[in-house]
Amino acid sequence: MDLRIGKRRAIVAGASAGLGFSSAMALAREGVELFISARGGDRLNAAADEIRRETQARVSAVVADHSTRQGREALLKACPEPDILVITCSPPKMTDDYREIIEEDWYGTVASTLVGPIELMRASVEGMVARRWGRIVNIATVAAKYPSEFRLLSGPTRSALVNYTVALSKRVAKDNVALNNLLPGLHSTLGLENTLRDLADRNGSSYEAEEQKLLVRFNIPAKRLADPDHFGAFCAMLCSEHASSMVGQNLVIDGGLVHGMF
């Protein structure tokens, strides 16, 4: 299926690994010119090289922390007029007990998962409106809709982010600018795989045993971790020409974890 976004320009903030990387790869396969960012240069440059090898797309790597004003300025200097903006970040630490969270934890989380994305959207959306074409996708978390003590540092700020995004989407929909959110559950990203391996070493068990415990703990009906490449394909679809009437939606991709019709 041709998503009709070849030669569009996209910023993917937080693309050196995980679901950001998968989304960037999916866009590159559609012929999109990419400007990808992350805080760590080595991993970011390796990700850019891999995308170029796989897709022959044009990829610029921008070492930048979009939770900071300086990081956002560097990213937007590299691509001042993106047609597509995809935003994610390394997930905040997981917490088994709300008492583990201290005041300072919130400041970093708010900057990376709420203020940074809002400011990137605010800086990009007016140009999209003027050109009468634009797509913005926030990669948030299912915890924005399905609160969990395990994801307390992630869910509340992402709930605020999706609230802002949906409100803004109504303002710009008439100008063919579509804003939406993806709410992922547990995916077999390298980060989660490393966490499960560490748990296996610590508990004297196996990777498979720790994965099964995780699936049981969260009672995931699909009985498996989700595939990051499949997630990337959904992200690319929301960035496509065909998504013009997808306005302010919060699409859950979680293997059935959330028990609700809407």
PDB file of C-alpha atoms in Angstrom, residues 6 32 37 44 49 67-68 71 121 131 134 140 146 161 178 228 235 262:
ATOM      1  CA  GLY A   6       7.430   9.828  -0.311  1.00  0.00           C
ATOM      2  CA  VAL A  32      10.428   9.934   3.833  1.00  0.00           C
ATOM      3  CA  SER A  37      17.290  12.632  17.391  1.00  0.00           C
ATOM      4  CA  LEU A  44      21.855   7.432  17.375  1.00  0.00           C
ATOM      5  CA  ASP A  49      23.363   3.967   9.570  1.00  0.00           C
ATOM      6  CA  SER A  67      13.358  17.867  27.008  1.00  0.00           C
ATOM      7  CA  THR A  68      15.587  20.962  26.889  1.00  0.00           C
ATOM      8  CA  GLY A  71      17.846  20.347  22.278  1.00  0.00           C
ATOM      9  CA  MET A 121       4.375  20.499  18.515  1.00  0.00           C
ATOM     10  CA  ARG A 131       1.312  24.530   4.072  1.00  0.00           C
ATOM     11  CA  GLY A 134       0.918  17.911   8.465  1.00  0.00           C
ATOM     12  CA  ALA A 140       2.936   7.732  24.649  1.00  0.00           C
ATOM     13  CA  TYR A 146      -4.888   2.383  32.049  1.00  0.00           C
ATOM     14  CA  LEU A 161       0.058  15.073  26.836  1.00  0.00           C
ATOM     15  CA  ALA A 178      -3.806  15.477  11.792  1.00  0.00           C
ATOM     16  CA  PRO A 228       7.961  -3.204  17.418  1.00  0.00           C
ATOM     17  CA  CYS A 235       2.769   4.919  13.187  1.00  0.00           C
ATOM     18  CA  PHE A 262     -13.531   2.687  24.006  1.00  0.00           C
TER      19      PHE A 262
END
